[in-house]
DNA sequence: GCCAACGTTGGC
DNA sequence: GCCAACGTTGGC
């Protein structure tokens, strides 16, 4: 299957692009997703090598702050079985894990954020999921066209 | 901090 | 299986 593209949201106070940059090998598991639609994407559709836009939510301003690559396809999210984790879910067992995660590796931290406002103003991105009102899904598909447009925007700010 | 939009829960 | 109530997300 051809390489696919995604947008992952994170609140920077929880896990930021800088946190990822500091990780060994600049790689981290994307744990804590507790939404079935996003879970299905993590478990079934997101594959090693796919491109990921790292998006900071609930901050000022919100927007895309980096590009990553999926380093490992979906596997059970062990934080669901960790009582000390804020993402603990007693329904999840070793035999029947409910929640999944992938590993992401930092490709590039952007020198400046591409804000949500800028995305909304960009022709071709006005229908992108993240620019649509009420789109709360924390793991979103990005179409090849959208990826191409954003890639161009990135090239403009990376010298 | 507000509140709209959305997902989940639970009574029936 | 419907749907109201509730909780959460996330932009502003």
Short mmCIF file of C-alpha atoms (C1' of nucleotides) in Angstrom, two decimals:
data_model
loop_
_atom_site.label_atom_id
_atom_site.label_comp_id
_atom_site.label_asym_id
_atom_site.label_seq_id
_atom_site.Cartn_x
_atom_site.Cartn_y
_atom_site.Cartn_z
CA UNK A 1 0.00 0.00 0.00
CA UNK A 2 1.14 3.51 -0.78
CA UNK A 3 2.43 5.69 1.99
CA UNK A 4 -0.40 7.37 3.85
CA UNK A 5 -0.53 10.56 5.85
CA UNK A 6 -1.99 11.54 9.19
CA UNK A 7 -2.33 14.37 11.65
CA UNK A 8 -1.77 13.64 15.34
CA UNK A 9 -2.99 16.11 17.94
CA UNK A 10 -1.36 16.58 21.29
CA UNK A 11 -1.63 19.18 24.00
CA UNK A 12 1.92 20.44 24.40
CA UNK A 13 1.49 20.56 28.17
CA UNK A 14 0.98 16.81 27.94
CA UNK A 15 3.43 15.88 25.17
CA UNK A 16 5.06 18.42 22.89
CA UNK A 17 7.29 18.40 19.83
CA UNK A 18 10.16 19.37 22.15
CA UNK A 19 9.44 16.36 24.32
CA UNK A 20 9.69 14.17 21.23
CA UNK A 21 12.91 15.86 20.17
CA UNK A 22 14.49 15.04 23.54
CA UNK A 23 13.56 11.36 23.43
CA UNK A 24 16.26 8.80 22.62
CA UNK A 25 16.42 8.38 18.86
CA UNK A 26 13.74 11.12 18.77
CA UNK A 27 11.18 8.35 18.87
CA UNK A 28 8.20 7.89 21.19
CA UNK A 29 5.09 5.77 21.46
CA UNK A 30 1.87 7.69 20.90
CA UNK A 31 -0.04 6.39 23.89
CA UNK A 32 -3.22 7.49 25.61
CA UNK A 33 -5.66 7.57 22.70
CA UNK A 34 -9.04 6.56 24.16
CA UNK A 35 -11.41 7.08 21.28
CA UNK A 36 -12.64 4.16 19.20
CA UNK A 37 -12.44 5.86 15.83
CA UNK A 38 -8.86 6.95 16.47
CA UNK A 39 -8.10 3.52 17.93
CA UNK A 40 -9.25 1.83 14.74
CA UNK A 41 -6.90 4.00 12.69
CA UNK A 42 -3.98 3.25 15.01
CA UNK A 43 -4.71 -0.48 15.02
CA UNK A 44 -5.64 -1.07 11.41
CA UNK A 45 -4.55 1.66 9.07
CA UNK A 46 -1.46 3.51 10.25
CA UNK A 47 1.64 1.76 8.98
CA UNK A 48 5.36 2.04 9.44
CA UNK A 49 6.70 4.66 7.08
CA UNK A 50 3.53 6.76 6.99
CA UNK A 51 3.88 10.53 7.33
CA UNK A 52 2.55 12.33 10.38
CA UNK A 53 1.90 16.02 11.04
CA UNK A 54 2.46 16.83 14.71
CA UNK A 55 -0.26 19.25 15.83
CA UNK A 56 -0.35 21.23 19.07
CA UNK A 57 -3.89 21.67 20.39
CA UNK A 58 -5.26 23.67 23.32
CA UNK A 59 -2.46 26.19 23.21
CA UNK A 60 -1.90 29.60 21.67
CA UNK A 61 -1.59 29.46 18.80
CA UNK A 62 -2.62 25.95 17.80
CA UNK A 63 -1.13 24.41 14.67
CA UNK A 64 1.36 22.11 13.01
CA UNK A 65 4.76 22.14 14.70
CA UNK A 66 6.58 19.23 13.12
CA UNK A 67 6.72 16.29 10.77
CA UNK A 68 7.17 12.71 11.92
CA UNK A 69 7.28 9.25 10.46
CA UNK A 70 5.59 6.16 11.84
CA UNK A 71 8.40 3.97 13.19
CA UNK A 72 6.20 1.07 14.28
CA UNK A 73 2.68 0.07 13.25
CA UNK A 74 -0.13 -0.42 15.76
CA UNK A 75 0.40 -2.49 18.91
CA UNK A 76 -1.36 -2.60 22.29
CA UNK A 77 -1.14 0.55 24.42
CA UNK A 78 0.33 -0.72 27.68
CA UNK A 79 -0.63 2.44 29.57
CA UNK A 80 -4.22 1.15 29.53
CA UNK A 81 -3.12 -1.54 31.98
CA UNK A 82 -1.08 0.77 34.19
CA UNK A 83 -3.09 1.90 37.20
CA UNK A 84 -0.74 4.79 37.79
CA UNK A 85 -1.39 6.07 34.29
CA UNK A 86 -3.98 8.73 33.74
CA UNK A 87 -5.10 6.62 30.78
CA UNK A 88 -5.77 3.47 32.81
CA UNK A 89 -8.71 1.40 31.59
CA UNK A 90 -9.60 -1.66 33.68
CA UNK A 91 -11.53 -3.21 30.77
CA UNK A 92 -8.34 -3.69 28.81
CA UNK A 93 -6.48 -6.98 29.38
CA UNK A 94 -3.33 -8.54 28.03
CA UNK A 95 -5.33 -11.07 26.00
CA UNK A 96 -7.86 -8.53 24.80
CA UNK A 97 -6.28 -5.13 24.62
CA UNK A 98 -8.76 -2.40 23.79
CA UNK A 99 -6.40 0.44 23.02
CA UNK A 100 -3.55 0.71 20.56
CA UNK A 101 -0.66 3.01 19.79
CA UNK A 102 2.08 3.46 17.21
CA UNK A 103 5.64 4.73 17.49
CA UNK A 104 6.57 8.02 15.84
CA UNK A 105 10.00 9.32 14.98
CA UNK A 106 10.72 13.00 14.52
CA UNK A 107 11.65 13.92 10.96
CA UNK A 108 11.68 17.69 11.32
CA UNK A 109 10.71 20.21 13.92
CA UNK A 110 9.43 23.29 12.10
CA UNK A 111 11.26 26.57 12.74
CA UNK A 112 7.85 28.18 13.18
CA UNK A 113 4.35 26.90 13.75
CA UNK A 114 1.90 26.64 10.85
CA UNK A 115 -1.15 27.96 12.63
CA UNK A 116 -4.68 26.69 12.33
CA UNK A 117 -5.58 30.17 11.06
CA UNK A 118 -2.99 29.83 8.27
CA UNK A 119 -4.34 26.39 7.34
CA UNK A 120 -7.86 27.79 7.16
CA UNK A 121 -6.70 30.55 4.82
CA UNK A 122 -4.89 28.19 2.47
CA UNK A 123 -6.76 27.21 -0.69
CA UNK A 124 -7.20 23.46 -0.82
CA UNK A 125 -7.12 23.05 2.94
CA UNK A 126 -10.45 24.64 3.72
CA UNK A 127 -12.03 21.22 3.81
CA UNK A 128 -9.25 19.56 5.80
CA UNK A 129 -10.56 17.77 8.85
CA UNK A 130 -8.59 19.80 11.37
CA UNK A 131 -9.92 23.07 9.92
CA UNK A 132 -13.50 21.94 10.27
CA UNK A 133 -15.52 23.05 13.24
CA UNK A 134 -16.00 20.43 15.89
CA UNK A 135 -13.53 17.94 14.44
CA UNK A 136 -12.27 16.55 17.71
CA UNK A 137 -10.71 13.37 16.41
CA UNK A 138 -7.15 13.29 17.76
CA UNK A 139 -5.85 11.06 14.95
CA UNK A 140 -6.94 12.32 11.55
CA UNK A 141 -6.33 11.19 7.99
CA UNK A 142 -4.63 13.70 5.68
CA UNK A 143 -5.27 13.37 1.95
CA UNK A 144 -2.37 13.23 -0.55
CA UNK A 145 -3.39 16.65 -1.89
CA UNK A 146 -3.48 18.19 1.58
CA UNK A 147 -0.09 16.69 2.38
CA UNK A 148 1.36 18.12 -0.82
CA UNK A 149 0.08 21.61 -0.03
CA UNK A 150 1.37 21.50 3.53
CA UNK A 151 4.71 20.13 2.33
CA UNK A 152 5.04 23.21 0.14
CA UNK A 153 4.22 25.46 3.08
CA UNK A 154 6.88 23.69 5.13
CA UNK A 155 9.50 24.12 2.41
CA UNK A 156 8.84 27.84 2.46
CA UNK A 157 9.74 28.17 6.12
CA UNK A 158 12.62 25.68 6.12
CA UNK A 159 15.63 27.06 4.36
"C1'" DG B 1 -13.48 30.50 31.43
"C1'" DC B 2 -17.07 29.87 28.01
"C1'" DC B 3 -19.49 27.00 25.17
"C1'" DA B 4 -20.40 24.34 20.83
"C1'" DA B 5 -19.74 19.93 19.12
"C1'" DC B 6 -19.17 15.48 19.73
"C1'" DG B 7 -18.74 10.72 22.12
"C1'" DT B 8 -20.29 7.73 25.75
"C1'" DT B 9 -23.32 6.06 29.23
"C1'" DG B 10 -27.33 4.26 31.11
"C1'" DG B 11 -32.40 4.24 32.00
"C1'" DC B 12 -36.24 2.70 29.85
"C1'" DG C 1 -32.38 0.44 20.32
"C1'" DC C 2 -33.67 5.17 21.48
"C1'" DC C 3 -32.25 9.31 23.42
"C1'" DA C 4 -31.43 12.45 27.37
"C1'" DA C 5 -27.84 13.44 30.40
"C1'" DC C 6 -23.36 13.81 31.10
"C1'" DG C 7 -18.31 14.26 30.22
"C1'" DT C 8 -14.62 15.74 27.20
"C1'" DT C 9 -12.36 18.26 23.58
"C1'" DG C 10 -10.58 22.19 21.91
"C1'" DG C 11 -11.02 26.84 19.68
"C1'" DC C 12 -11.68 31.27 21.05
#
